[in-house]
Structures are given as structure tokens and as C-alpha cells.
Amino acid sequence: MRIINIVGARPNFMKIAPLMAEMRRFTDIEPLLIHTGQHYDSNMSRRFFEELDIPTPDYNLEVGSGSHTWQTAQIMLALEPLLDKVRPDMVVVVGDVNSTMAAALVAAKLHIPLAHVEAGLRSFDRTMPEEINRMVTDSLADFLFTTERSGNENLKREGVPENKIHFVGNVMIDTLLRCRQHIDDQNIAARFGVAPRSYALLTLHRPSNVDVPETLSGILDAMAVMQKKLPVLFPLHPRTRQRIAEAGLFEKARTLADLRFLEPLGYMDFLGLMAQARMVLTDSGGIQEETTILGIPCLTLRENTERPVTITEGTNELVGSQAERIIAGVLRILDGKKGNSQHPELWDGHAAERIVKILRGH
Ligand code: UD1
């Protein structure tokens, strides 16, 4: 069984790592890896391959950055002749980035069976590019592997036959649990000049937060208040760095002694910083899940989440992007508010095993 696995952007790498490792255990599977090149900076891509032992991609399409339509089209144009040549028995895509949707479209057009890992998540917010990617990919997939039960419900409501849907758990948590021991052995916070539980960690990259200067400025206002109570470590996504510069906000932000800008971090450093933080503030999808497993309070700077189990069972709380609500959320946590701390069902480190078992059974 020749399986083509597709990756493109940073959050794909920790999801594909356990799948590739599991597939390589079986002689009846020939797993190949294609990197679309959506992310290409070393600290957004290569570093994760090294840290997570992901094999060097068999092919790199090197598409780079552009508008969503341009990027999607470039990936499709480059992938079609390659899939035609390699003729895999299956294409596996993960997550919800442009590379995921582009590859799903090409596989479907070539009648190659398609598996989507992390299927069924819905924010019900079609202004999010990822929501479009999720809906298109799920409507084309033959195997839909879900991380939480809400995903099954969403897919059934959209008319996906039940025999295509498989609730398997969360491959990103497979990677986290595998690396946990490694980061527990090091005091990563100390390397960044902070003590455990005495700092906050912030990540921002959603277009809805960083592309509108007023919204971005409001979030930085909240950080100006917050850093007086708790140092804030802020690894900057390239898009965010660019937007802060364009909006002329670096001058003001650099006067804040305890808002500390960092370069994008590798997987182990970021995981280590999350695990020792007092709280995490983010607009990422995956970080809501990782903080849930780590038991660290998470404030999500969005009005909705496609991952509701992180609220009902985990440590996540939605606070939106307005300064007052962010600060109120921070104060609640500093006052001792604890979120739930259950581990969602099947987030146990064995999701990749379940997925590969189902694919081989087929
Ligand atoms: C993408 C995904 C998003 C995911 C995020 C994680 C889509 C629609 N969005 O958003 O779901 O959460 O990745 O990071 O697929 N850039 C660099 N170096 C790189 C990559 C990007 O400098 O290696 C800069 C470029 O200026 C680029 C911008 O970042 O235009 C945005 O990159 P892009 O891949 O288009 O979207 P992300 O915001 O990273």
C-alpha cells in the first residue's frame, strides 16, 4: 500500500510525525512524504523535522507564500503531475491549512482514496480560511478521522455516511506525550530567563487578530497592562512581525520592559515554555488542545473555537480580542480560577496506531 502523506505548514508537522513513524513499522506500507513548501523558513519548518525525527520529504513542491487562491492553485498545479506519476493507493492529509485542502482536491480529482486526519472540527465561522479548508476537505474525504465527538456530530449533520467517520483521538497529542518526558527533564523556562509559573506565553497569527491594525493595537494595549503583573513571552510568527511593523506598533511595544519578543520557537522549546507557564494566551487551534493536556490555563483570543472539548473538559476559555475582556480573563486566572483538567477521550498517545490499523484493515 503506497501512501502519500502531505504536509505544508508548521502545525502539520507534529501531526504527521507519529503517523509516518507508525506507517514505517509495517512492511506492507510504503509511506512517502510530500512537503508543499507553504512554510519554508528554517524555524517554521526544517527545525520541526529535525526535532520530531520526521523523514526528509521525498518531494518538496516549494510553493512559498501568496494569496490563498494563488497558494492553493500553485500546490494543485505542482501536485497533480506528481500524484499522476507516483500513483499512490491513498493520500493522507492532516489539519486545516491551505496545503490540506489543495491536496485533497487533487487526490479527489484523480480518484485517489483520501484520508483526512483531524476531520469534523467546525468553528461555524466562514470568515476563517481554515473553516473553508476543513469543509472542503471533509466533503471530499473517504476516511474521516476525528479527534473529538463533536466532530462526528458535525459530519453526520452534514450528511457524511457514518461508516466513513472514525473517532480515533488526537495525533498531535501522541507527539506531545512522546516529547513530554524529554522536556520535563530540562528547565526550559530558565533558558528564557523566567521562573516556572511566573510568566505568560502569548502567540498570535490569525488574520482576524493581526491584519486589522485596531484589533492588533488593542491586544497590545492589553499586554501593556498585563506585563506589569506577569512577564509576557511573545514568539512572533512572521505574519505577526510584519503586521506589527506595518502598523508602526513596535516603537510603543518596545518601551514595555516585560513584553518580550522572541523569534518563532522550535517544538521542544515551545512545549517546555507552555508546560511551565502560569497561563497561555493564543489564537491558535492546536495550542488550545496542548494546554488542555498540560493542565495550563489557556485564554483564547477568539470568539469561537472549533475544538469545544477544550472548554467543556479542558483549561480553555474564549475571551475574544478586546483589551478589557483579555485583562479580565488574566485577572481571573491570577485570582486562582482553575479550568477543568480532564483529558479528553482517546487523547492517550495512541491515535496514530488506531488510524494506521484502520487504513491497513481497509
Ligand atoms: C498558516 C495556516 C494557519 C496555521 C498557520 C500556522 C492557512 C490558511 N493558514 O497561516 O491555519 O495556523 O499557518 O503557522 O493555511 N511566512 C514566512 N515564512 C514562512 C511562512 C510564512 O515569512 O516560512 C510569512 C509570509 O509573509 C506569509 C505569511 O507569513 O505571507 C503567512 O504565511 P501563510 O502560510 O500564508 O499563512 P499563516 O499565517 O502562516
mmCIF file of C-alpha atoms and ligand atoms in Angstrom:
data_model
loop_
_atom_site.group_PDB
_atom_site.id
_atom_site.type_symbol
_atom_site.label_atom_id
_atom_site.label_comp_id
_atom_site.label_asym_id
_atom_site.label_seq_id
_atom_site.Cartn_x
_atom_site.Cartn_y
_atom_site.Cartn_z
ATOM 1 C CA MET A 1 0.000 0.000 0.000
ATOM 2 C CA ARG A 2 1.708 3.200 -1.185
ATOM 3 C CA ILE A 3 0.556 6.114 0.932
ATOM 4 C CA ILE A 4 1.370 9.729 0.152
ATOM 5 C CA ASN A 5 1.369 11.935 3.254
ATOM 6 C CA ILE A 6 1.071 15.674 2.739
ATOM 7 C CA VAL A 7 2.479 18.452 4.934
ATOM 8 C CA GLY A 8 2.873 22.163 4.308
ATOM 9 C CA ALA A 9 2.659 24.404 7.349
ATOM 10 C CA ARG A 10 4.022 24.364 10.884
ATOM 11 C CA PRO A 11 1.018 22.780 12.649
ATOM 12 C CA ASN A 12 1.074 19.853 10.190
ATOM 13 C CA PHE A 13 4.480 18.623 11.274
ATOM 14 C CA MET A 14 3.629 17.441 14.795
ATOM 15 C CA LYS A 15 0.587 15.658 13.351
ATOM 16 C CA ILE A 16 2.393 13.787 10.581
ATOM 17 C CA ALA A 17 5.323 12.695 12.803
ATOM 18 C CA PRO A 18 3.525 9.882 14.676
ATOM 19 C CA LEU A 19 1.661 8.784 11.526
ATOM 20 C CA MET A 20 4.860 8.408 9.498
ATOM 21 C CA ALA A 21 6.547 6.587 12.389
ATOM 22 C CA GLU A 22 3.642 4.167 12.732
ATOM 23 C CA MET A 23 3.365 3.525 8.978
ATOM 24 C CA ARG A 24 7.082 2.763 8.789
ATOM 25 C CA ARG A 25 6.621 -0.115 11.237
ATOM 26 C CA PHE A 26 4.767 -2.158 8.610
ATOM 27 C CA THR A 27 6.413 -3.723 5.589
ATOM 28 C CA ASP A 28 3.125 -3.737 3.682
ATOM 29 C CA ILE A 29 3.019 0.084 3.715
ATOM 30 C CA GLU A 30 5.267 2.332 1.661
ATOM 31 C CA PRO A 31 4.814 5.782 3.196
ATOM 32 C CA LEU A 32 6.022 8.736 1.147
ATOM 33 C CA LEU A 33 6.084 12.351 2.275
ATOM 34 C CA ILE A 34 5.389 15.460 0.214
ATOM 35 C CA HIS A 35 6.106 18.935 1.617
ATOM 36 C CA THR A 36 4.222 21.620 -0.296
ATOM 37 C CA GLY A 37 6.604 24.355 0.876
ATOM 38 C CA GLN A 38 3.785 26.521 2.283
ATOM 39 C CA HIS A 39 6.111 27.194 5.215
ATOM 40 C CA TYR A 40 9.777 27.364 4.283
ATOM 41 C CA ASP A 41 11.768 29.341 6.885
ATOM 42 C CA SER A 42 14.038 27.031 8.799
ATOM 43 C CA ASN A 43 12.400 27.894 12.138
ATOM 44 C CA MET A 44 8.911 27.342 10.668
ATOM 45 C CA SER A 45 9.729 24.020 9.004
ATOM 46 C CA ARG A 46 13.124 22.245 8.966
ATOM 47 C CA ARG A 47 13.643 22.586 12.699
ATOM 48 C CA PHE A 48 10.487 20.550 13.335
ATOM 49 C CA PHE A 49 11.656 17.759 11.026
ATOM 50 C CA GLU A 50 14.886 17.508 12.995
ATOM 51 C CA GLU A 51 13.314 17.682 16.455
ATOM 52 C CA LEU A 52 10.495 15.272 15.687
ATOM 53 C CA ASP A 53 12.504 12.783 13.593
ATOM 54 C CA ILE A 54 10.312 13.264 10.555
ATOM 55 C CA PRO A 55 11.967 11.754 7.483
ATOM 56 C CA THR A 56 13.194 14.178 4.828
ATOM 57 C CA PRO A 57 10.327 14.716 2.379
ATOM 58 C CA ASP A 58 10.513 12.584 -0.755
ATOM 59 C CA TYR A 59 9.337 15.624 -2.729
ATOM 60 C CA ASN A 60 9.189 19.347 -1.965
ATOM 61 C CA LEU A 61 6.877 21.454 -4.119
ATOM 62 C CA GLU A 62 8.443 24.706 -2.844
ATOM 63 C CA VAL A 63 5.345 26.820 -3.471
ATOM 64 C CA GLY A 64 6.031 29.520 -0.859
ATOM 65 C CA SER A 65 3.729 32.364 0.196
ATOM 66 C CA GLY A 66 0.977 34.163 -1.682
ATOM 67 C CA SER A 67 -2.731 34.877 -1.562
ATOM 68 C CA HIS A 68 -4.894 31.930 -0.546
ATOM 69 C CA THR A 69 -6.084 31.358 -4.104
ATOM 70 C CA TRP A 70 -2.586 31.651 -5.554
ATOM 71 C CA GLN A 71 -1.104 29.330 -2.959
ATOM 72 C CA THR A 72 -3.867 26.739 -3.316
ATOM 73 C CA ALA A 73 -3.602 26.822 -7.112
ATOM 74 C CA GLN A 74 0.198 26.510 -7.089
ATOM 75 C CA ILE A 75 0.032 23.478 -4.820
ATOM 76 C CA MET A 76 -2.600 21.863 -7.046
ATOM 77 C CA LEU A 77 -0.633 22.530 -10.227
ATOM 78 C CA ALA A 78 2.559 21.087 -8.771
ATOM 79 C CA LEU A 79 0.896 18.108 -7.091
ATOM 80 C CA GLU A 80 -1.244 16.829 -9.941
ATOM 81 C CA PRO A 81 1.572 15.569 -12.216
ATOM 82 C CA LEU A 82 3.407 14.161 -9.197
ATOM 83 C CA LEU A 83 0.431 12.116 -7.976
ATOM 84 C CA ASP A 84 -0.178 11.006 -11.538
ATOM 85 C CA LYS A 85 3.392 9.738 -11.704
ATOM 86 C CA VAL A 86 3.596 8.151 -8.235
ATOM 87 C CA ARG A 87 0.022 6.787 -8.324
ATOM 88 C CA PRO A 88 -0.390 6.156 -4.600
ATOM 89 C CA ASP A 89 -3.119 3.908 -3.182
ATOM 90 C CA MET A 90 -4.059 6.630 -0.739
ATOM 91 C CA VAL A 91 -3.403 10.276 0.115
ATOM 92 C CA VAL A 92 -3.369 11.339 3.780
ATOM 93 C CA VAL A 93 -3.860 14.995 4.721
ATOM 94 C CA VAL A 94 -3.846 16.490 8.227
ATOM 95 C CA GLY A 95 -5.346 19.614 9.792
ATOM 96 C CA ASP A 96 -6.854 22.574 8.003
ATOM 97 C CA VAL A 97 -4.220 24.645 6.210
ATOM 98 C CA ASN A 98 -4.256 25.572 2.528
ATOM 99 C CA SER A 99 -1.977 22.638 1.718
ATOM 100 C CA THR A 100 -4.538 20.267 3.251
ATOM 101 C CA MET A 101 -7.377 21.482 1.045
ATOM 102 C CA ALA A 102 -5.288 21.787 -2.122
ATOM 103 C CA ALA A 103 -4.007 18.218 -1.811
ATOM 104 C CA ALA A 104 -7.497 16.928 -1.020
ATOM 105 C CA LEU A 105 -8.862 18.477 -4.216
ATOM 106 C CA VAL A 106 -6.120 16.974 -6.385
ATOM 107 C CA ALA A 107 -6.488 13.498 -4.856
ATOM 108 C CA ALA A 108 -10.256 13.578 -5.321
ATOM 109 C CA LYS A 109 -9.959 14.720 -8.943
ATOM 110 C CA LEU A 110 -7.547 11.837 -9.639
ATOM 111 C CA HIS A 111 -9.877 9.344 -7.868
ATOM 112 C CA ILE A 112 -7.246 8.502 -5.276
ATOM 113 C CA PRO A 113 -8.753 7.493 -1.899
ATOM 114 C CA LEU A 114 -8.325 10.321 0.591
ATOM 115 C CA ALA A 115 -7.935 10.232 4.380
ATOM 116 C CA HIS A 116 -8.359 13.392 6.492
ATOM 117 C CA VAL A 117 -6.826 13.350 9.948
ATOM 118 C CA GLU A 118 -8.490 15.886 12.310
ATOM 119 C CA ALA A 119 -11.797 15.819 10.428
ATOM 120 C CA GLY A 120 -15.119 17.301 11.509
ATOM 121 C CA LEU A 121 -13.946 20.326 13.515
ATOM 122 C CA ARG A 122 -16.178 23.351 12.894
ATOM 123 C CA SER A 123 -15.998 26.918 14.205
ATOM 124 C CA PHE A 124 -19.110 27.827 12.145
ATOM 125 C CA ASP A 125 -17.213 30.968 11.165
ATOM 126 C CA ARG A 126 -16.713 31.055 7.421
ATOM 127 C CA THR A 127 -14.518 34.147 7.593
ATOM 128 C CA MET A 128 -11.776 31.828 8.903
ATOM 129 C CA PRO A 129 -9.764 30.440 5.978
ATOM 130 C CA GLU A 130 -9.332 27.206 7.934
ATOM 131 C CA GLU A 131 -13.114 26.676 8.170
ATOM 132 C CA ILE A 132 -13.377 26.660 4.375
ATOM 133 C CA ASN A 133 -10.408 24.296 4.170
ATOM 134 C CA ARG A 134 -11.994 21.945 6.721
ATOM 135 C CA MET A 135 -15.376 21.874 4.992
ATOM 136 C CA VAL A 136 -13.968 21.266 1.510
ATOM 137 C CA THR A 137 -11.537 18.598 2.690
ATOM 138 C CA ASP A 138 -14.177 16.732 4.708
ATOM 139 C CA SER A 139 -16.643 16.775 1.845
ATOM 140 C CA LEU A 140 -14.056 15.008 -0.353
ATOM 141 C CA ALA A 141 -12.517 12.529 2.117
ATOM 142 C CA ASP A 142 -13.191 8.791 2.150
ATOM 143 C CA PHE A 143 -11.761 8.257 5.645
ATOM 144 C CA LEU A 144 -12.571 10.950 8.223
ATOM 145 C CA PHE A 145 -10.569 10.575 11.427
ATOM 146 C CA THR A 146 -11.957 12.712 14.260
ATOM 147 C CA THR A 147 -10.295 13.963 17.443
ATOM 148 C CA GLU A 148 -13.406 14.684 19.494
ATOM 149 C CA ARG A 149 -17.019 13.544 19.440
ATOM 150 C CA SER A 150 -18.297 16.962 18.314
ATOM 151 C CA GLY A 151 -16.502 16.223 15.029
ATOM 152 C CA ASN A 152 -18.605 13.100 14.498
ATOM 153 C CA GLU A 153 -21.791 15.059 15.184
ATOM 154 C CA ASN A 154 -20.808 17.837 12.753
ATOM 155 C CA LEU A 155 -20.024 15.370 9.994
ATOM 156 C CA LYS A 156 -23.240 13.381 10.474
ATOM 157 C CA ARG A 157 -25.230 16.609 10.350
ATOM 158 C CA GLU A 158 -23.537 17.430 7.043
ATOM 159 C CA GLY A 159 -24.640 14.074 5.638
ATOM 160 C CA VAL A 160 -21.336 12.174 5.783
ATOM 161 C CA PRO A 161 -22.134 8.429 5.995
ATOM 162 C CA GLU A 162 -21.277 7.020 9.411
ATOM 163 C CA ASN A 163 -19.089 4.267 8.004
ATOM 164 C CA LYS A 164 -16.604 6.884 6.758
ATOM 165 C CA ILE A 165 -16.194 8.502 10.202
ATOM 166 C CA HIS A 166 -13.704 7.103 12.720
ATOM 167 C CA PHE A 167 -13.231 8.615 16.188
ATOM 168 C CA VAL A 168 -9.557 7.892 16.895
ATOM 169 C CA GLY A 169 -8.203 10.627 19.208
ATOM 170 C CA ASN A 170 -5.557 13.231 18.554
ATOM 171 C CA VAL A 171 -2.263 12.595 16.744
ATOM 172 C CA MET A 172 -0.855 15.943 17.910
ATOM 173 C CA ILE A 173 -1.260 14.697 21.478
ATOM 174 C CA ASP A 174 0.615 11.498 20.507
ATOM 175 C CA THR A 175 3.591 13.756 19.763
ATOM 176 C CA LEU A 176 3.149 15.824 22.918
ATOM 177 C CA LEU A 177 3.038 12.776 25.185
ATOM 178 C CA ARG A 178 6.085 11.278 23.455
ATOM 179 C CA CYS A 179 8.095 14.501 23.991
ATOM 180 C CA ARG A 180 6.794 15.295 27.470
ATOM 181 C CA GLN A 181 9.423 13.300 29.318
ATOM 182 C CA HIS A 182 12.177 14.966 27.346
ATOM 183 C CA ILE A 183 11.028 18.495 28.210
ATOM 184 C CA ASP A 184 10.323 17.634 31.856
ATOM 185 C CA ASP A 185 13.996 16.769 32.193
ATOM 186 C CA GLN A 186 15.105 20.274 31.189
ATOM 187 C CA ASN A 187 14.267 23.601 32.772
ATOM 188 C CA ILE A 188 13.447 25.334 29.531
ATOM 189 C CA ALA A 189 11.940 28.418 31.213
ATOM 190 C CA ALA A 190 15.306 29.163 32.865
ATOM 191 C CA ARG A 191 16.937 29.387 29.437
ATOM 192 C CA PHE A 192 14.491 32.162 28.589
ATOM 193 C CA GLY A 193 15.239 33.998 31.830
ATOM 194 C CA VAL A 194 11.958 33.251 33.625
ATOM 195 C CA ALA A 195 10.954 31.071 36.551
ATOM 196 C CA PRO A 196 8.302 28.356 36.306
ATOM 197 C CA ARG A 197 4.696 29.635 36.771
ATOM 198 C CA SER A 198 5.844 33.255 36.805
ATOM 199 C CA TYR A 199 5.246 34.256 33.192
ATOM 200 C CA ALA A 200 2.631 34.163 30.462
ATOM 201 C CA LEU A 201 3.176 32.873 26.936
ATOM 202 C CA LEU A 202 1.446 34.634 24.028
ATOM 203 C CA THR A 203 1.014 33.575 20.388
ATOM 204 C CA LEU A 204 -0.911 35.452 17.705
ATOM 205 C CA HIS A 205 -1.204 34.884 13.988
ATOM 206 C CA ARG A 206 -4.897 34.750 12.940
ATOM 207 C CA PRO A 207 -5.628 37.260 10.183
ATOM 208 C CA SER A 208 -8.679 38.401 12.210
ATOM 209 C CA ASN A 209 -6.340 39.460 15.056
ATOM 210 C CA VAL A 210 -3.223 40.664 13.308
ATOM 211 C CA ASP A 211 -4.362 42.020 9.936
ATOM 212 C CA VAL A 212 -6.623 44.751 11.391
ATOM 213 C CA PRO A 213 -4.376 47.413 12.997
ATOM 214 C CA GLU A 214 -7.051 48.492 15.558
ATOM 215 C CA THR A 215 -7.518 44.913 16.777
ATOM 216 C CA LEU A 216 -3.784 44.291 16.945
ATOM 217 C CA SER A 217 -3.248 47.563 18.780
ATOM 218 C CA GLY A 218 -5.995 46.677 21.305
ATOM 219 C CA ILE A 219 -4.368 43.324 22.054
ATOM 220 C CA LEU A 220 -1.005 45.029 22.579
ATOM 221 C CA ASP A 221 -2.749 47.509 24.935
ATOM 222 C CA ALA A 222 -3.933 44.543 26.988
ATOM 223 C CA MET A 223 -0.371 43.205 27.030
ATOM 224 C CA ALA A 224 0.883 46.603 28.230
ATOM 225 C CA VAL A 225 -1.314 46.201 31.329
ATOM 226 C CA MET A 226 -0.613 42.527 31.734
ATOM 227 C CA GLN A 227 3.202 42.669 31.597
ATOM 228 C CA LYS A 228 3.171 44.818 34.745
ATOM 229 C CA LYS A 229 1.752 41.813 36.613
ATOM 230 C CA LEU A 230 3.438 38.969 34.784
ATOM 231 C CA PRO A 231 6.198 38.970 32.136
ATOM 232 C CA VAL A 232 4.823 38.014 28.727
ATOM 233 C CA LEU A 233 6.955 35.928 26.327
ATOM 234 C CA PHE A 234 5.779 36.504 22.764
ATOM 235 C CA PRO A 235 7.345 34.374 19.990
ATOM 236 C CA LEU A 236 6.495 36.221 16.785
ATOM 237 C CA HIS A 237 5.018 34.446 13.777
ATOM 238 C CA PRO A 238 6.436 36.047 10.579
ATOM 239 C CA ARG A 239 2.989 37.349 9.607
ATOM 240 C CA THR A 240 2.574 38.997 13.015
ATOM 241 C CA ARG A 241 6.031 40.544 12.958
ATOM 242 C CA GLN A 242 5.237 42.021 9.550
ATOM 243 C CA ARG A 243 1.858 43.400 10.688
ATOM 244 C CA ILE A 244 3.220 44.946 13.894
ATOM 245 C CA ALA A 245 5.918 46.660 11.827
ATOM 246 C CA GLU A 246 3.438 47.862 9.178
ATOM 247 C CA ALA A 247 1.117 49.292 11.849
ATOM 248 C CA GLY A 248 4.075 51.133 13.450
ATOM 249 C CA LEU A 249 3.423 49.385 16.770
ATOM 250 C CA PHE A 250 6.952 48.174 17.556
ATOM 251 C CA GLU A 251 8.031 51.592 18.852
ATOM 252 C CA LYS A 252 5.372 51.547 21.568
ATOM 253 C CA ALA A 253 5.690 47.835 22.333
ATOM 254 C CA ARG A 254 9.471 48.070 22.780
ATOM 255 C CA THR A 255 9.004 50.504 25.666
ATOM 256 C CA LEU A 256 7.282 47.735 27.638
ATOM 257 C CA ALA A 257 10.015 46.117 29.688
ATOM 258 C CA ASP A 258 8.256 42.807 30.252
ATOM 259 C CA LEU A 259 6.692 42.197 26.883
ATOM 260 C CA ARG A 260 9.498 40.080 25.457
ATOM 261 C CA PHE A 261 9.550 39.433 21.736
ATOM 262 C CA LEU A 262 11.131 36.148 20.629
ATOM 263 C CA GLU A 263 11.824 34.513 17.283
ATOM 264 C CA PRO A 264 9.486 31.620 16.340
ATOM 265 C CA LEU A 265 10.402 28.702 18.612
ATOM 266 C CA GLY A 266 11.066 25.067 17.908
ATOM 267 C CA TYR A 267 8.720 22.362 19.143
ATOM 268 C CA MET A 268 10.601 21.381 22.301
ATOM 269 C CA ASP A 269 11.251 24.939 23.468
ATOM 270 C CA PHE A 270 7.647 25.943 22.899
ATOM 271 C CA LEU A 271 6.284 22.848 24.621
ATOM 272 C CA GLY A 272 8.666 23.404 27.532
ATOM 273 C CA LEU A 273 7.570 27.033 27.882
ATOM 274 C CA MET A 274 3.898 26.077 27.743
ATOM 275 C CA ALA A 275 4.323 23.383 30.374
ATOM 276 C CA GLN A 276 5.897 25.807 32.859
ATOM 277 C CA ALA A 277 3.774 28.906 32.130
ATOM 278 C CA ARG A 278 1.333 30.489 34.559
ATOM 279 C CA MET A 279 -1.037 30.863 31.620
ATOM 280 C CA VAL A 280 -1.068 30.841 27.833
ATOM 281 C CA LEU A 281 -2.829 33.370 25.593
ATOM 282 C CA THR A 282 -3.312 32.349 21.978
ATOM 283 C CA ASP A 283 -5.406 32.409 18.847
ATOM 284 C CA SER A 284 -4.008 29.083 17.615
ATOM 285 C CA GLY A 285 -6.143 25.960 17.314
ATOM 286 C CA GLY A 286 -3.624 23.358 18.400
ATOM 287 C CA ILE A 287 -2.383 25.260 21.445
ATOM 288 C CA GLN A 288 -5.882 25.100 22.951
ATOM 289 C CA GLU A 289 -5.521 21.312 22.833
ATOM 290 C CA GLU A 290 -1.935 21.168 24.077
ATOM 291 C CA THR A 291 -2.655 23.374 27.128
ATOM 292 C CA THR A 292 -5.624 21.158 27.936
ATOM 293 C CA ILE A 293 -3.373 18.112 28.178
ATOM 294 C CA LEU A 294 -0.686 20.049 30.076
ATOM 295 C CA GLY A 295 -3.302 21.431 32.531
ATOM 296 C CA ILE A 296 -2.218 25.036 31.899
ATOM 297 C CA PRO A 297 -4.920 27.766 31.830
ATOM 298 C CA CYS A 298 -5.481 28.995 28.273
ATOM 299 C CA LEU A 299 -7.189 32.210 27.179
ATOM 300 C CA THR A 300 -8.157 32.023 23.533
ATOM 301 C CA LEU A 301 -8.280 35.401 21.801
ATOM 302 C CA ARG A 302 -11.179 34.449 19.551
ATOM 303 C CA GLU A 303 -14.975 34.476 19.763
ATOM 304 C CA ASN A 304 -15.365 30.823 18.783
ATOM 305 C CA THR A 305 -13.493 27.550 18.746
ATOM 306 C CA GLU A 306 -13.717 24.514 16.506
ATOM 307 C CA ARG A 307 -12.393 22.492 19.455
ATOM 308 C CA PRO A 308 -15.198 22.715 22.064
ATOM 309 C CA VAL A 309 -13.890 19.803 24.122
ATOM 310 C CA THR A 310 -11.029 22.078 25.259
ATOM 311 C CA ILE A 311 -13.658 24.227 27.003
ATOM 312 C CA THR A 312 -16.039 21.568 28.304
ATOM 313 C CA GLU A 313 -13.265 19.288 29.565
ATOM 314 C CA GLY A 314 -10.059 21.296 29.351
ATOM 315 C CA THR A 315 -8.486 24.508 30.557
ATOM 316 C CA ASN A 316 -9.577 26.739 27.677
ATOM 317 C CA GLU A 317 -11.682 29.918 27.883
ATOM 318 C CA LEU A 318 -12.722 32.185 24.988
ATOM 319 C CA VAL A 319 -12.101 35.871 25.686
ATOM 320 C CA GLY A 320 -12.154 37.472 22.224
ATOM 321 C CA SER A 321 -9.779 40.234 21.183
ATOM 322 C CA GLN A 322 -10.884 43.268 23.204
ATOM 323 C CA ALA A 323 -8.441 44.546 25.811
ATOM 324 C CA GLU A 324 -10.945 44.664 28.717
ATOM 325 C CA ARG A 325 -12.067 41.067 28.254
ATOM 326 C CA ILE A 326 -8.499 39.808 27.899
ATOM 327 C CA ILE A 327 -7.423 41.599 31.080
ATOM 328 C CA ALA A 328 -10.486 40.323 32.977
ATOM 329 C CA GLY A 329 -9.579 36.768 31.926
ATOM 330 C CA VAL A 330 -5.985 37.224 33.046
ATOM 331 C CA LEU A 331 -7.101 38.552 36.446
ATOM 332 C CA ARG A 332 -9.472 35.619 36.954
ATOM 333 C CA ILE A 333 -6.581 33.210 36.454
ATOM 334 C CA LEU A 334 -4.250 35.217 38.711
ATOM 335 C CA ASP A 335 -7.024 35.142 41.330
ATOM 336 C CA GLY A 336 -6.862 31.371 41.247
ATOM 337 C CA LYS A 337 -9.546 30.352 38.751
ATOM 338 C CA LYS A 338 -8.864 26.845 37.544
ATOM 339 C CA GLY A 339 -10.292 25.395 34.351
ATOM 340 C CA ASN A 340 -11.365 21.797 34.035
ATOM 341 C CA SER A 341 -8.495 19.420 33.817
ATOM 342 C CA GLN A 342 -9.854 16.270 32.306
ATOM 343 C CA HIS A 343 -8.036 14.535 29.474
ATOM 344 C CA PRO A 344 -10.450 14.299 26.542
ATOM 345 C CA GLU A 345 -11.445 10.810 25.479
ATOM 346 C CA LEU A 346 -8.759 8.932 23.467
ATOM 347 C CA TRP A 347 -6.145 11.698 23.776
ATOM 348 C CA ASP A 348 -3.880 8.995 25.069
ATOM 349 C CA GLY A 349 -0.880 8.827 22.751
ATOM 350 C CA HIS A 350 -2.259 6.034 20.537
ATOM 351 C CA ALA A 351 -4.219 7.876 17.839
ATOM 352 C CA ALA A 352 -1.726 7.137 15.039
ATOM 353 C CA GLU A 353 -1.863 3.426 15.868
ATOM 354 C CA ARG A 354 -5.649 3.463 15.540
ATOM 355 C CA ILE A 355 -5.512 5.312 12.229
ATOM 356 C CA VAL A 356 -2.937 3.013 10.639
ATOM 357 C CA LYS A 357 -4.825 -0.036 11.877
ATOM 358 C CA ILE A 358 -7.978 1.184 10.131
ATOM 359 C CA LEU A 359 -6.087 2.005 6.920
ATOM 360 C CA ARG A 360 -4.423 -1.433 6.866
ATOM 361 C CA GLY A 361 -7.709 -3.143 7.629
ATOM 362 C CA HIS A 362 -9.135 -1.488 4.584
HETATM 363 C C1 UD1 B 1 -0.941 29.162 8.148
HETATM 364 C C2 UD1 B 1 -2.304 28.476 8.157
HETATM 365 C C3 UD1 B 1 -2.905 28.535 9.569
HETATM 366 C C4 UD1 B 1 -1.926 27.990 10.578
HETATM 367 C C5 UD1 B 1 -0.610 28.748 10.476
HETATM 368 C C6 UD1 B 1 0.410 28.250 11.447
HETATM 369 C C7 UD1 B 1 -3.651 28.633 6.124
HETATM 370 C C8 UD1 B 1 -4.822 29.272 5.503
HETATM 371 N N1 UD1 B 1 -3.250 29.153 7.285
HETATM 372 O O1 UD1 B 1 -1.138 30.546 8.412
HETATM 373 O O2 UD1 B 1 -4.084 27.763 9.589
HETATM 374 O O3 UD1 B 1 -2.483 28.123 11.870
HETATM 375 O O4 UD1 B 1 -0.106 28.583 9.135
HETATM 376 O O5 UD1 B 1 1.591 28.997 11.365
HETATM 377 O O6 UD1 B 1 -3.122 27.699 5.578
HETATM 378 N N2 UD1 B 1 5.933 33.444 6.165
HETATM 379 C C9 UD1 B 1 7.292 33.495 6.334
HETATM 380 N N3 UD1 B 1 7.967 32.312 6.424
HETATM 381 C C10 UD1 B 1 7.373 31.104 6.340
HETATM 382 C C11 UD1 B 1 5.992 31.072 6.151
HETATM 383 C C12 UD1 B 1 5.281 32.246 6.081
HETATM 384 O O7 UD1 B 1 7.874 34.565 6.418
HETATM 385 O O8 UD1 B 1 8.062 30.075 6.428
HETATM 386 C C13 UD1 B 1 5.176 34.721 6.113
HETATM 387 C C14 UD1 B 1 4.899 35.203 4.717
HETATM 388 O O9 UD1 B 1 4.954 36.578 4.716
HETATM 389 C C15 UD1 B 1 3.458 34.768 4.504
HETATM 390 C C16 UD1 B 1 2.882 34.890 5.891
HETATM 391 O O10 UD1 B 1 3.938 34.535 6.766
HETATM 392 O O11 UD1 B 1 2.811 35.570 3.563
HETATM 393 C C17 UD1 B 1 1.726 33.984 6.134
HETATM 394 O O12 UD1 B 1 2.024 32.624 5.815
HETATM 395 P P1 UD1 B 1 0.841 31.638 5.307
HETATM 396 O O13 UD1 B 1 1.358 30.253 5.167
HETATM 397 O O14 UD1 B 1 0.163 32.244 4.133
HETATM 398 O O15 UD1 B 1 -0.207 31.697 6.463
HETATM 399 P P2 UD1 B 1 -0.038 31.608 8.053
HETATM 400 O O16 UD1 B 1 -0.483 32.903 8.608
HETATM 401 O O17 UD1 B 1 1.316 31.098 8.417
#
